[in-house]
Coordinates of C-alpha atoms in Angstrom, one line a residue:
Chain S
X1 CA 108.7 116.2 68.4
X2 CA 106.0 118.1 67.1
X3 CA 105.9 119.1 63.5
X4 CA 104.3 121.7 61.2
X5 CA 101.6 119.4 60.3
X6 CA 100.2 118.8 64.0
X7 CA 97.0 120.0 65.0
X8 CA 96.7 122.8 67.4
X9 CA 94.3 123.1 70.4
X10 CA 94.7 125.6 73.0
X11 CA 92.0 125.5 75.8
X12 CA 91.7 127.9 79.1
X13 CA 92.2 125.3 82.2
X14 CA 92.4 126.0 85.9
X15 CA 94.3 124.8 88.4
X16 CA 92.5 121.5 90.0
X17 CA 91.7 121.4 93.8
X18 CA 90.5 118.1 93.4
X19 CA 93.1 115.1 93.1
X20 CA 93.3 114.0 89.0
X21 CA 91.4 110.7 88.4
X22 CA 91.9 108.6 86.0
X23 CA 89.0 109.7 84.2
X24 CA 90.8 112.9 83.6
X25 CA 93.2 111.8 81.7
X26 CA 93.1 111.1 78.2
X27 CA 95.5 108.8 77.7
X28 CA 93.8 105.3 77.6
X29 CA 91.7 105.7 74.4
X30 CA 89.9 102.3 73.8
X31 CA 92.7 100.6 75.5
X32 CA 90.8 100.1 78.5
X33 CA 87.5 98.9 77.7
X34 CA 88.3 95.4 76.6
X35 CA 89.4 94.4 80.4
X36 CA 86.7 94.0 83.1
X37 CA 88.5 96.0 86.2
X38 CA 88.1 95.7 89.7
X39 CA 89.5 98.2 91.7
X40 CA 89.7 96.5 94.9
X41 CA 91.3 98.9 97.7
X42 CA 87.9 101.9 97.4
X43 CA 87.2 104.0 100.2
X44 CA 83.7 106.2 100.9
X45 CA 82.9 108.2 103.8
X46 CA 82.6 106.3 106.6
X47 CA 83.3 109.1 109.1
X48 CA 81.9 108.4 112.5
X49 CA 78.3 110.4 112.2
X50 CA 77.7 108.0 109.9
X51 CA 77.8 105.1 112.8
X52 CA 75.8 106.6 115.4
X53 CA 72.2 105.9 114.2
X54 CA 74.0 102.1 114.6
X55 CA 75.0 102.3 118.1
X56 CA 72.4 101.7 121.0
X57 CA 73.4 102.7 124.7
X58 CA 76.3 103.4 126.3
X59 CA 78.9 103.3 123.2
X60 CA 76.2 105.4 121.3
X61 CA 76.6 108.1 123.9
X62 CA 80.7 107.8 123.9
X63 CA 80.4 108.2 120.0
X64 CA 78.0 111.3 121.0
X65 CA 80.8 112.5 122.8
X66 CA 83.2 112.0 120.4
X67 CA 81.4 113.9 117.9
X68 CA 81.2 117.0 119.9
X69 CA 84.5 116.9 120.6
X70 CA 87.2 119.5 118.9
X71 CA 90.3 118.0 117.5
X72 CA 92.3 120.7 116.4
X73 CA 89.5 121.5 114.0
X74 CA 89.9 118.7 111.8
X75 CA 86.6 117.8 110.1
X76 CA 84.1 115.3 111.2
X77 CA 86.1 114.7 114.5
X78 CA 88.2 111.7 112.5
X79 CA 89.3 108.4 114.1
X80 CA 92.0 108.8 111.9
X81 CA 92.8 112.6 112.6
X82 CA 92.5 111.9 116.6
X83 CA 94.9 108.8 116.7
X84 CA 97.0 108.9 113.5
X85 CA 97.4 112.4 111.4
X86 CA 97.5 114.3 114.2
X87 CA 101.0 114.3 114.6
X88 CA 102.3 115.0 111.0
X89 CA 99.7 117.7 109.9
X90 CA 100.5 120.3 108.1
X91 CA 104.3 118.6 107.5
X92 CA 103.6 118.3 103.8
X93 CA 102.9 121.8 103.8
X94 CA 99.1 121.1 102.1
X95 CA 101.0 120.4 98.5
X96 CA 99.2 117.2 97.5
X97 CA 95.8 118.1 96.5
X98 CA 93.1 117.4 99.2
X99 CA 91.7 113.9 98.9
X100 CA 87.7 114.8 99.2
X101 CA 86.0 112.0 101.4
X102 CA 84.3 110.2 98.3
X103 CA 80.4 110.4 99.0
X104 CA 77.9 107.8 97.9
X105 CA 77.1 110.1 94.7
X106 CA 81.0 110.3 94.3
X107 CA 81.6 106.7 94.0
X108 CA 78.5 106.3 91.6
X109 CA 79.8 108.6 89.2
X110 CA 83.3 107.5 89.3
X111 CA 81.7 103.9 88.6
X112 CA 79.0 105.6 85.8
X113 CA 82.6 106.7 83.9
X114 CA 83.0 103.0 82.9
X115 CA 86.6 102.6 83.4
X116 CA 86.4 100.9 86.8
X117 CA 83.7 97.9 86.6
X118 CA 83.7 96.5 89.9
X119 CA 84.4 98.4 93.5
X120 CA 85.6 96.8 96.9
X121 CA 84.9 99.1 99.5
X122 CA 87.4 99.1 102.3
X123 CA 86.8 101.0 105.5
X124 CA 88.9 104.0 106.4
X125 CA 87.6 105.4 109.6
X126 CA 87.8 101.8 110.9
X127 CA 91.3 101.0 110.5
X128 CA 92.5 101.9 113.7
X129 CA 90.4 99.4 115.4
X130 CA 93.3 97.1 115.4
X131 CA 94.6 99.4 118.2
X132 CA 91.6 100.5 120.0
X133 CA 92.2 99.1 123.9
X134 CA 88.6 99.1 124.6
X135 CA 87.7 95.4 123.0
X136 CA 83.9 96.3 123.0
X137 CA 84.1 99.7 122.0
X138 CA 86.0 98.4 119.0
X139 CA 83.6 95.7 118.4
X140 CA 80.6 98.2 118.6
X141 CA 82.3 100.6 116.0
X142 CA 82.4 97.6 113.7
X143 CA 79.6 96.4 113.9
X144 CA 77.7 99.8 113.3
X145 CA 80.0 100.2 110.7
X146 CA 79.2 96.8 109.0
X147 CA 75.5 97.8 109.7
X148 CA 76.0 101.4 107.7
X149 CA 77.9 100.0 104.8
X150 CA 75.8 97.0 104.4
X151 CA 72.6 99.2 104.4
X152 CA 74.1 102.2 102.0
X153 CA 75.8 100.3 99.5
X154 CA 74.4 96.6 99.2
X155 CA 72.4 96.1 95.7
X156 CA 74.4 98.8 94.3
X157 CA 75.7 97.2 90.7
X158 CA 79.4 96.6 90.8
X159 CA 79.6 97.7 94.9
X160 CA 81.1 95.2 97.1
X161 CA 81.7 95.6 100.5
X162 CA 84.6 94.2 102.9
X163 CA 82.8 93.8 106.1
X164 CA 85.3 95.2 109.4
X165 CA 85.8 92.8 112.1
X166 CA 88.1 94.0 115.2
X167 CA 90.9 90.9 116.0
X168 CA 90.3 92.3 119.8
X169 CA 86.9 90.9 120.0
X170 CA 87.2 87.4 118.6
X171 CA 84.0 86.3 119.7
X172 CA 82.4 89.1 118.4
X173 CA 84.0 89.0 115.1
X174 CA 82.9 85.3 114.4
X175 CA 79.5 86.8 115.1
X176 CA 79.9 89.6 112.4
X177 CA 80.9 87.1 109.9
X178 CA 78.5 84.4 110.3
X179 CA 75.8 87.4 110.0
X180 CA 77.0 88.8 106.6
X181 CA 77.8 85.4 104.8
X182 CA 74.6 85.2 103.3
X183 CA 74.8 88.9 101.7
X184 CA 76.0 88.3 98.2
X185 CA 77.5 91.6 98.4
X186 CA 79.8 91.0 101.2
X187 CA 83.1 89.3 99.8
X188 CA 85.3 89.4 102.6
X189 CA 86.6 90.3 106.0
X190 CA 88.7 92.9 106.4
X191 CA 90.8 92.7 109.8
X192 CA 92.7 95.9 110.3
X193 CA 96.0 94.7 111.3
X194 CA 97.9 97.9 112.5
X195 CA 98.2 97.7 116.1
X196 CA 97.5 93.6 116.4
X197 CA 99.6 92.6 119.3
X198 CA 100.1 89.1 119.5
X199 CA 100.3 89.6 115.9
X200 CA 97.7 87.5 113.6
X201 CA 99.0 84.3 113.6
X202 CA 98.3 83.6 117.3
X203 CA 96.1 80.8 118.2
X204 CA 93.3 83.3 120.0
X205 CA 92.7 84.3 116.4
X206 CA 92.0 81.5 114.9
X207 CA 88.0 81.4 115.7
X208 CA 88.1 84.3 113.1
X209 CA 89.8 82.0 110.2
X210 CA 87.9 79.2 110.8
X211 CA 84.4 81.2 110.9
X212 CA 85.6 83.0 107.4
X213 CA 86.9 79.7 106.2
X214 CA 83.4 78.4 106.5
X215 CA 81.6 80.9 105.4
X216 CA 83.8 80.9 102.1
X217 CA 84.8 84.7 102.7
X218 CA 88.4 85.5 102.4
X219 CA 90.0 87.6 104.6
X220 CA 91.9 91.1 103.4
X221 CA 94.6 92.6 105.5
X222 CA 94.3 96.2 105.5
X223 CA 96.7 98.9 107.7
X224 CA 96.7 102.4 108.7
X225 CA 99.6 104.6 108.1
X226 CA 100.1 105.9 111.6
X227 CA 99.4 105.5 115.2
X228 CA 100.5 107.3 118.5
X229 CA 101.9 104.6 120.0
X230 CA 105.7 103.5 120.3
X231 CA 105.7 99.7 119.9
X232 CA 106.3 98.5 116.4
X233 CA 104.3 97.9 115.0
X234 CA 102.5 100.8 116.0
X235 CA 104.2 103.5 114.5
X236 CA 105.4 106.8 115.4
X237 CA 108.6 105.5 117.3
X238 CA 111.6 106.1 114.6
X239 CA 109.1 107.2 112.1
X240 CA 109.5 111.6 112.4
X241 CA 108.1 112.0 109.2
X242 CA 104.7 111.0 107.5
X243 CA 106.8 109.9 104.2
X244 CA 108.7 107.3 106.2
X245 CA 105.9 105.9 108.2
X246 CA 103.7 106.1 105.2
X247 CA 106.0 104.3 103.0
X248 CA 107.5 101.7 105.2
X249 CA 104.7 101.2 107.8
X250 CA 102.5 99.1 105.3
X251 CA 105.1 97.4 104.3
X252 CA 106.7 96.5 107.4
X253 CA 103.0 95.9 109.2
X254 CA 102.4 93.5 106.3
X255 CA 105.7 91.8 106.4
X256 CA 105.2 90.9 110.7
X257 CA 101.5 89.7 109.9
X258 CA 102.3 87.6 106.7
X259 CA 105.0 86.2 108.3
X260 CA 103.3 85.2 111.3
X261 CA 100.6 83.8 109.8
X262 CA 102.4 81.6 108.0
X263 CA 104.8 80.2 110.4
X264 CA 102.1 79.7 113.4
X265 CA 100.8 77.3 110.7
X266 CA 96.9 78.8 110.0
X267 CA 96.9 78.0 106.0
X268 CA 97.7 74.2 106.9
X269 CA 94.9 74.7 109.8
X270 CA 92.5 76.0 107.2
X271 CA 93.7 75.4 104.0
X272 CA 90.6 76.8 102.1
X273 CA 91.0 80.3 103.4
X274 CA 92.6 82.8 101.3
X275 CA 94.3 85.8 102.4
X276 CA 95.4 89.3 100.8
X277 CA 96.9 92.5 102.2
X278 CA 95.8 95.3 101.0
X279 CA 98.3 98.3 100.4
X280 CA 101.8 97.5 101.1
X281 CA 102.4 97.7 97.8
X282 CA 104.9 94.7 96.1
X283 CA 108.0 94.6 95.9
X284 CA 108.8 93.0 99.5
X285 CA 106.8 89.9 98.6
X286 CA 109.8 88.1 96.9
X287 CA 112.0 89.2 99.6
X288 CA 110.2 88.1 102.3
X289 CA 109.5 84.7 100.5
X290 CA 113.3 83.8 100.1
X291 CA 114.5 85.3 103.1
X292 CA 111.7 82.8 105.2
X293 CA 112.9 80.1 103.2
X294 CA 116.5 80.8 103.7
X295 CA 115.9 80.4 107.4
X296 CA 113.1 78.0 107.4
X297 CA 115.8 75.3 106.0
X298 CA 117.8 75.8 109.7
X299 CA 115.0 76.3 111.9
X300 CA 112.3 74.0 110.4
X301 CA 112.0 72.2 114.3
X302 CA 110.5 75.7 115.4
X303 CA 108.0 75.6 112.9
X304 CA 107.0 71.9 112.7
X305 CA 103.2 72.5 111.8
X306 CA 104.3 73.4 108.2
X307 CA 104.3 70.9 105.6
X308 CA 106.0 73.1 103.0
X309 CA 108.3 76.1 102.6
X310 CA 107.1 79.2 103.6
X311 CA 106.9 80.7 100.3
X312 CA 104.9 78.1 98.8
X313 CA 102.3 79.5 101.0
X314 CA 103.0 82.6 100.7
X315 CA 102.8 82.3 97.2
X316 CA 98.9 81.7 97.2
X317 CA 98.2 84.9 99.0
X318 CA 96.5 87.5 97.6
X319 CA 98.1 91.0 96.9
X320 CA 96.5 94.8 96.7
X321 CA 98.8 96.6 94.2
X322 CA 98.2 100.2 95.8
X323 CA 100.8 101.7 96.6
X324 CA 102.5 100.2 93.3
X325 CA 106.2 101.2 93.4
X326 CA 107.0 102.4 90.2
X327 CA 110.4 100.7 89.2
X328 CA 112.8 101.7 86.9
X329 CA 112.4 99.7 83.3
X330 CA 109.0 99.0 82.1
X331 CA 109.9 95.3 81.9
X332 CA 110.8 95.2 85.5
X333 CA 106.9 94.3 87.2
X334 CA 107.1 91.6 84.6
X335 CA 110.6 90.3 86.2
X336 CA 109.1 91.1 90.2
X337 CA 105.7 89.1 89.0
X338 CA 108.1 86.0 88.7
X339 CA 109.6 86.4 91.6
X340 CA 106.9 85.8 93.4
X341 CA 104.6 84.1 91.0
X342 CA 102.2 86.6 91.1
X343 CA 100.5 86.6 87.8
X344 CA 97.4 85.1 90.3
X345 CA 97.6 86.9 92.6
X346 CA 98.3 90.3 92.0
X347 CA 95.0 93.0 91.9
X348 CA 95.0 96.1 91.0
X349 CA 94.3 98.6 93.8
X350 CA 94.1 102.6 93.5
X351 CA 93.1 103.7 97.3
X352 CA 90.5 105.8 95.8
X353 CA 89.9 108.7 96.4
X354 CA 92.5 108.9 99.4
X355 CA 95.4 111.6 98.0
X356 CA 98.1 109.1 97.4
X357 CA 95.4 106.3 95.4
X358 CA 97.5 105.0 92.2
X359 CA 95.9 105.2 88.4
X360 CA 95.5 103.0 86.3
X361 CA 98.1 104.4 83.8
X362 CA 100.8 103.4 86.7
X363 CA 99.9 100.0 85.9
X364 CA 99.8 100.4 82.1
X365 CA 103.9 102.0 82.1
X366 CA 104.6 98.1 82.4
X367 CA 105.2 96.1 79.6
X368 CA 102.7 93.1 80.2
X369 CA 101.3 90.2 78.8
X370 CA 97.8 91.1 77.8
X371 CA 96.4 88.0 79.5
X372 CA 98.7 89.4 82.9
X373 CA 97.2 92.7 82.7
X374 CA 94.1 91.7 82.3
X375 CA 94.5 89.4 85.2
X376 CA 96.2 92.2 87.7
X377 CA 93.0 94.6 86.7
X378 CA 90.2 92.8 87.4
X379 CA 90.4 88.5 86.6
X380 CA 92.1 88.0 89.7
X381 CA 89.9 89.4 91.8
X382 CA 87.1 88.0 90.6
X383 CA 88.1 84.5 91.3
X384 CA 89.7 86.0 94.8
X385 CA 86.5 87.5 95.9
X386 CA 83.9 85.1 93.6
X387 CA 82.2 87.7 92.2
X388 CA 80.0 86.3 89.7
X389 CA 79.9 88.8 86.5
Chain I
X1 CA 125.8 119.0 58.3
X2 CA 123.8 120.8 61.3
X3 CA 119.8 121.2 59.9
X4 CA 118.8 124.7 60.6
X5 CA 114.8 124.4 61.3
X6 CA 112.7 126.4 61.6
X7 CA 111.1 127.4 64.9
X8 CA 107.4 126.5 65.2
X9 CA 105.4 129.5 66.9
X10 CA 102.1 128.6 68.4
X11 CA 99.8 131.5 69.4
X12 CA 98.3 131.1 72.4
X13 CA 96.0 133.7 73.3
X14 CA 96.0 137.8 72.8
X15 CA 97.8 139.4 75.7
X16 CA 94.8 141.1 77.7
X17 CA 93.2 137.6 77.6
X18 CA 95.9 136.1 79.4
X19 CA 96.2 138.0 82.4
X20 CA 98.6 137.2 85.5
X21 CA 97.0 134.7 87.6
X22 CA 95.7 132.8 84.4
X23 CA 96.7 129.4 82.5
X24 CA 95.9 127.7 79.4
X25 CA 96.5 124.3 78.0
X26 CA 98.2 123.9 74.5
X27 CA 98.2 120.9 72.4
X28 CA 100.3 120.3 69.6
X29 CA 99.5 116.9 68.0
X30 CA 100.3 114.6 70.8
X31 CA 102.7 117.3 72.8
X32 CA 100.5 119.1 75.6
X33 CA 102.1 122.0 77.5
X34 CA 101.2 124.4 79.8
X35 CA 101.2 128.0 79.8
X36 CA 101.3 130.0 82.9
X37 CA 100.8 133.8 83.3
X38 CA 103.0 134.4 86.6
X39 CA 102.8 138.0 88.0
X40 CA 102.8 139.1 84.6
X41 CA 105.3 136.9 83.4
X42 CA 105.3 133.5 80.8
X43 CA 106.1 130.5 81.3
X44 CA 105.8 127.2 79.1
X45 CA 106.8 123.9 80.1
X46 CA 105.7 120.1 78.9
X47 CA 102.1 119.5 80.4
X48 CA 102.2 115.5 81.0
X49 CA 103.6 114.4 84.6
X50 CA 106.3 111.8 83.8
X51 CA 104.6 109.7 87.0
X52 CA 101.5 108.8 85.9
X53 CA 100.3 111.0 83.2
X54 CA 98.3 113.3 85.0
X55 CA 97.9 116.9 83.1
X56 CA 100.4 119.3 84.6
X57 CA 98.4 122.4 83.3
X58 CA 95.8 121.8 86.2
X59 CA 98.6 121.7 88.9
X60 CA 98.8 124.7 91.6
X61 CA 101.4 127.0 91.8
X62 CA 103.0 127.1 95.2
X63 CA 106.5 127.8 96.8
X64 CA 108.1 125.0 98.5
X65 CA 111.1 124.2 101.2
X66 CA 114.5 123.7 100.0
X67 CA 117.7 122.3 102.5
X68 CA 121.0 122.8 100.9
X69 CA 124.1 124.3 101.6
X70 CA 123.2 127.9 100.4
X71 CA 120.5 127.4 103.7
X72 CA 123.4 126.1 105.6
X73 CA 121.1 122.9 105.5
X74 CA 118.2 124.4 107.7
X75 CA 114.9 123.8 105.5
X76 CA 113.6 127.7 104.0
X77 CA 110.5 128.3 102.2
X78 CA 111.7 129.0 98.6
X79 CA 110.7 129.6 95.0
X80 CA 107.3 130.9 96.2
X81 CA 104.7 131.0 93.7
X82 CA 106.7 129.2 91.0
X83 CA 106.2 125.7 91.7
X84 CA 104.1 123.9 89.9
X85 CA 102.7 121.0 92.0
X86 CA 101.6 117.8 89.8
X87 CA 97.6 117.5 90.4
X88 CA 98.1 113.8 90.8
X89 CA 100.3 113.0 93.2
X90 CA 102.1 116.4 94.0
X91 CA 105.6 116.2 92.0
X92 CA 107.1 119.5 91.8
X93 CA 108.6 121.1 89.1
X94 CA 110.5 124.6 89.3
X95 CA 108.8 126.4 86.3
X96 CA 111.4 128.3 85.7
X97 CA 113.7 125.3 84.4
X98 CA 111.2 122.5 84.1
X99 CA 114.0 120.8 87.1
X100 CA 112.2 118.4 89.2
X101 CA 112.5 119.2 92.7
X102 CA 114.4 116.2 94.3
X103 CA 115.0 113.8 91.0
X104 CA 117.7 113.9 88.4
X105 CA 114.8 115.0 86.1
X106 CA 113.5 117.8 84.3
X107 CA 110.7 119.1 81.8
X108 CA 111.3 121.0 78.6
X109 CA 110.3 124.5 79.0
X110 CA 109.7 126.6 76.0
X111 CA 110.3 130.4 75.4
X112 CA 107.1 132.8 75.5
X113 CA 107.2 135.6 73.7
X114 CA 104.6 138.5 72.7
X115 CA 104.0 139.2 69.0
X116 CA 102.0 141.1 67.5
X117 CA 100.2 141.5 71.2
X118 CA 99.3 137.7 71.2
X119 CA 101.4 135.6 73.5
X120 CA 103.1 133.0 71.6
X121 CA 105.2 129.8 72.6
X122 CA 107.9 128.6 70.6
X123 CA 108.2 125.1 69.8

C-alpha cells in the first residue's frame, strides 16, 4: 500500500518488441551477485547459413538447396520452421513477444550484464536431427554444426559449448566425441532425443555412452517441441495445439528416454557417465521414479541387468530446470526437490533467448535454502559439467 | 470505526503530453503501475506481472480470442486494442478490469482523472 511519504517517479516507456530479460527487471538488487550462475539450456543462431562454409560436397550442395528454398517465408529457411512450427504458426496469434535469434554480440552482452556467469550453449537448429531419415545427412549437419560452434564461441570467457551428435549415425557420433574431448570448452554431448526410435536405451546406442564415458563428457538430453510425424514420440498425432505439444511433448519425450535408459541397464554398463535432460521441466521426475519402482518390484525378471531400483538411478541424473512449472505455494519446489532428491541435481535453465526462456526471478518465488539455491543456479552444474572457475 | 483516508493523487503528465497511443510508467515507493493513453482514454492498472515480475508497462496492447457462451463457444477476436500482453511471457490482462484472461486473477486498476489539465491517477 503506498503511503504519502513514498517517493514518486514517473518515466515515459514504450511498449517492448523484444522479450523482457532478466536484466530488465529491477527486482534482484544485490541479491544476485553473491551466487556464481550457470545458465545451462542457451541458445545462439545456429540457423543453417551458418553450416555451409562446414559442409564439403554433396550435402553442401543439398544444404545449398535448402537455403534457396521458400518455406512460407519464414526466415533463414529454418530446420525448425520446415519440420516443426510449420503447422501451428500463427495459432498464438503473434502475442508472445518475438524471441530474436540471439547473435554472438547478443549473448556477449547478456553475459557483460553480470547476472549470468557461465553459458552452455545448446543447439536449436540441430534438434531435429533425432528425426532426420537420412543418417549421413544428419551426421554432416552435426558435424558442421560442431565445427561452427566450436570455431565461434570456444575461448570465449564463461561460453561452453554442448557439442550435437545424431543417435542415427553411431559410428559417426563416437567420431565427433572423441574429436572434441580435448577442447576444454566442450562439456558435453548433446543427443537430440525427439524422434529416437528404438528409443536411447537400445544396445546400438551404446558406442555413444561408452565413447562419452571415456572421454569424461556427460551427455545432455535435449528435445524439440514438434515434429510432422504421427508416431509418439514424434509429435503432431493428438497434439492440435502448439500449447499441448509444447507442454507435454518434453515431458513425455523425456519420460520414454529416461525410462529406457535406465531399464535397458546403460548406468550399470557405464557407471561413470552422467546424464541430464534438458527442458522438460520437473515435476514428473518424482513421478516417474515411484511409479518405475512400483512396477520394478513385480517385473524385476524383465529387467535383470539392474542391481538397484530404478529411482536410485534415476536419482543421480541430472535435470535442466527450463521450463520450471511454477507451483502453487512458495515452499512447494522445496517439498518436489525431496521428492526426488534433487538438491544435486537440479540446474537452473532459462532457454534463452527462445520466447518461452524462464527468469531467474521464477526461481527466486521459492522459498530455498540459500545453500539449495545457490546449488540449482550454478554449483550444480559446475560439478555436472566440471567447469573449473 | 471505518478510517476515511484520504485518496493519494499522483500527477502523471500534462494532458497534451500524453497523447493517445502513448504510456508512461509510475512508481510510487515500491508500487509501479502503468498508464495507458487508449484512443484517448486512461487507464491505470498495477505494472509488475504476478508470473515472474516482468514490467507490465512495456507490454503491447492487442485484442485477443475469447470462446464462451455469449460466442455460442466458437473462438471471436475480442477486446481489440485493450489487452495488455505481459512482455515476458505474454499473460493477458483486460485493462479495463485488471481480469486476467483465463485465471481466477486480477490486477488493481486505478481511476484516471484530468485535473487541472494534468492527467492524474488516484491511488
Amino acid at each position: 500500500m503506498a503511503n504519502s511519504k513514498d517517493s514518486i517517479e514517473v518515466k515515459r516507456v514504450e511498449a517492448a518488441f523484444n522479450p523482457v530479460q532478466d536484466q530488465d527487471l529491477d527486482i534482484y538488487g544485490e541479491e544476485l551477485r553473491k551466487y556464481t550462475i550457470v545458465d545451462v539450456d542457451v541458445h545462439v543462431d545456429d540457423t543453417l547459413q551458418n553450416m555451409l562454409p562446414y559442409m564439403d560436397g554433396h550435402f553442401g550442395k543439398r544444404l545449398e538447396a535448402v537455403l534457396t528454398a521458400d518455406f512460407m517465408g519464414e526466415p533463414h529457411n529454418s530446420l525448425r520452421n520446415m519440420i516443426a512450427h510449420v503447422s501451428w504458426l500463427g495459432a498464438a496469434y503473434d502475442k508472445h513477444p518475438r524471441a530474436k535469434l540471439a547473435t554472438k554480440e547478443d549473448l556477449l552482452d547478456r553475459m557483460e550484464y553480470g547476472i549470468i556467469d557461465y553459458s552452455i550453449l545448446f543447439p536449436s537448429e540441430l534438434l531435429p536431427i533425432g528425426y532426420l531419415p537420412d543418417p549421413k545427412w544428419a551426421a554432416s549437419l552435426a558435424s558442421a554444426y560442431n565445427e561452427y560452434m566450436v570455431d565461434a564461441y570456444s575461448n570465449v570467457a564463461g561460453v561452453k559449448i554442448a557439442i550435437v551428435v545424431s543417435p542415427k549415425s553411431v559410428e559417426h557420433a563416437v567420431i565427433e566425441i572423441e574429436k572434441y574431448a580435448s577442447n576444454s570448452d566442450v562439456v558435453t554431448v548433446s543427443i537430440p532425443d525427439v524422434g529416437v526410435n528404438p528409443p536411447l536405451g537400445d544396445k546400438k546406442y551404446w558406442p555413444i555412452y561408452e565413447a562419452a564415458e571415456a572421454c569424461n563428457l556427460p551427455v545432455s538430453l535435449h528435445g524439440i517441441e514438434a515434429l510432422i510425424h504421427d508416431n509418439y514420440p514424434l509429435r503432431v498425432a493428438h497434439f492440435p495445439t502448439l500449447m499441448q505439444v509444447h507442454s507435454m511433448g518434453f515431458p513425455f519425450t523425456s519420460m520414454l528416454q529416461v525410462m529406457s535408459v535406465v531399464c535397458e541397464g546403460v548406468p550399470v554398463r557405464y557407471p561413470n557417465l552422467k546424464f541430464c535432460v534438458m527442458e522438460a521441466g520437473i515435476t514428473w521426475v518424482p513421478f516417474i521414479m515411484h511409479r518405475l519402482d512400483t512396477a520394478y518390484r513385480q517385473y524385476r525378471t524383465e529387467l535383470p541387468a539392474l542391481e538397484a531400483q530404478p529411482s536410485e538411478y534415476i536419482s543421480k541424473w541430472y535435470w535442466g530446470t527450463h521450463e520450471l512449472e511454477k507451483l502453487p505455494k512458495k515452499g512447494d519446489l522445496s517439498k518436489l526437490l525431496d521428492l526426488y532428491q534433487g538438491h544435486d541435481t537440479t540446474m537452473w535453465a532459462s532457454d534463452w533467448p527462445h520466447l518461452e526462456r524462464d527468469l531467474i526471478a521464477g526461481l527466486m518465488y521459492y522459498d530455498l535454502d540459500d545453500e539449495v539455491r545457490a546449488k540449482i543456479l550454478g554449483k550444480n552444474a559446475i560439478e555436472f559439467y566440471g567447469i573449473t572457475t | 470505526m471505518k478510517m476515511n483516508k484520504a485518496k493519494r493523487k499522483v500527477a502523471v503528465a500534462p494532458v497534451d503530453e500524453f497523447p493517445p497511443g502513448e504510456r508512461v510508467e509510475i512508481k510510487v515507493g515500491k508500487i509501479s503501475i502503468a498508464v495507458f493513453n487508449v484512443k484517448g482514454e486512461y487507464f491505470a492498472i498495477f505494472g509488475i506481472c504476478p508470473h515472474q515480475s516482468a514490467p507490465l508497462s512495456r507490454g503491447r496492447l492487442q485484442g485477443t480470442v475469447v470462446c464462451n457462451e455469449h460466442t455460442n463457444w466458437e473462438k471471436e477476436w475480442a477486446h481489440d486494442g485493450e489487452v495488455l500482453v505481459c512482455p515476458g511471457h505474454a499473460m493477458e490482462f483486460d485493462l479495463r478490469t485488471g481480469k486476467a484472461f483465463g485465471y481466477g486473477m486480477k490486477l488493481r486498476t486505478y481511476d484516471v482523472i484530468v485535473e487541472d489539465d494534468w492527467v492524474t491517477v488516484i491511488l
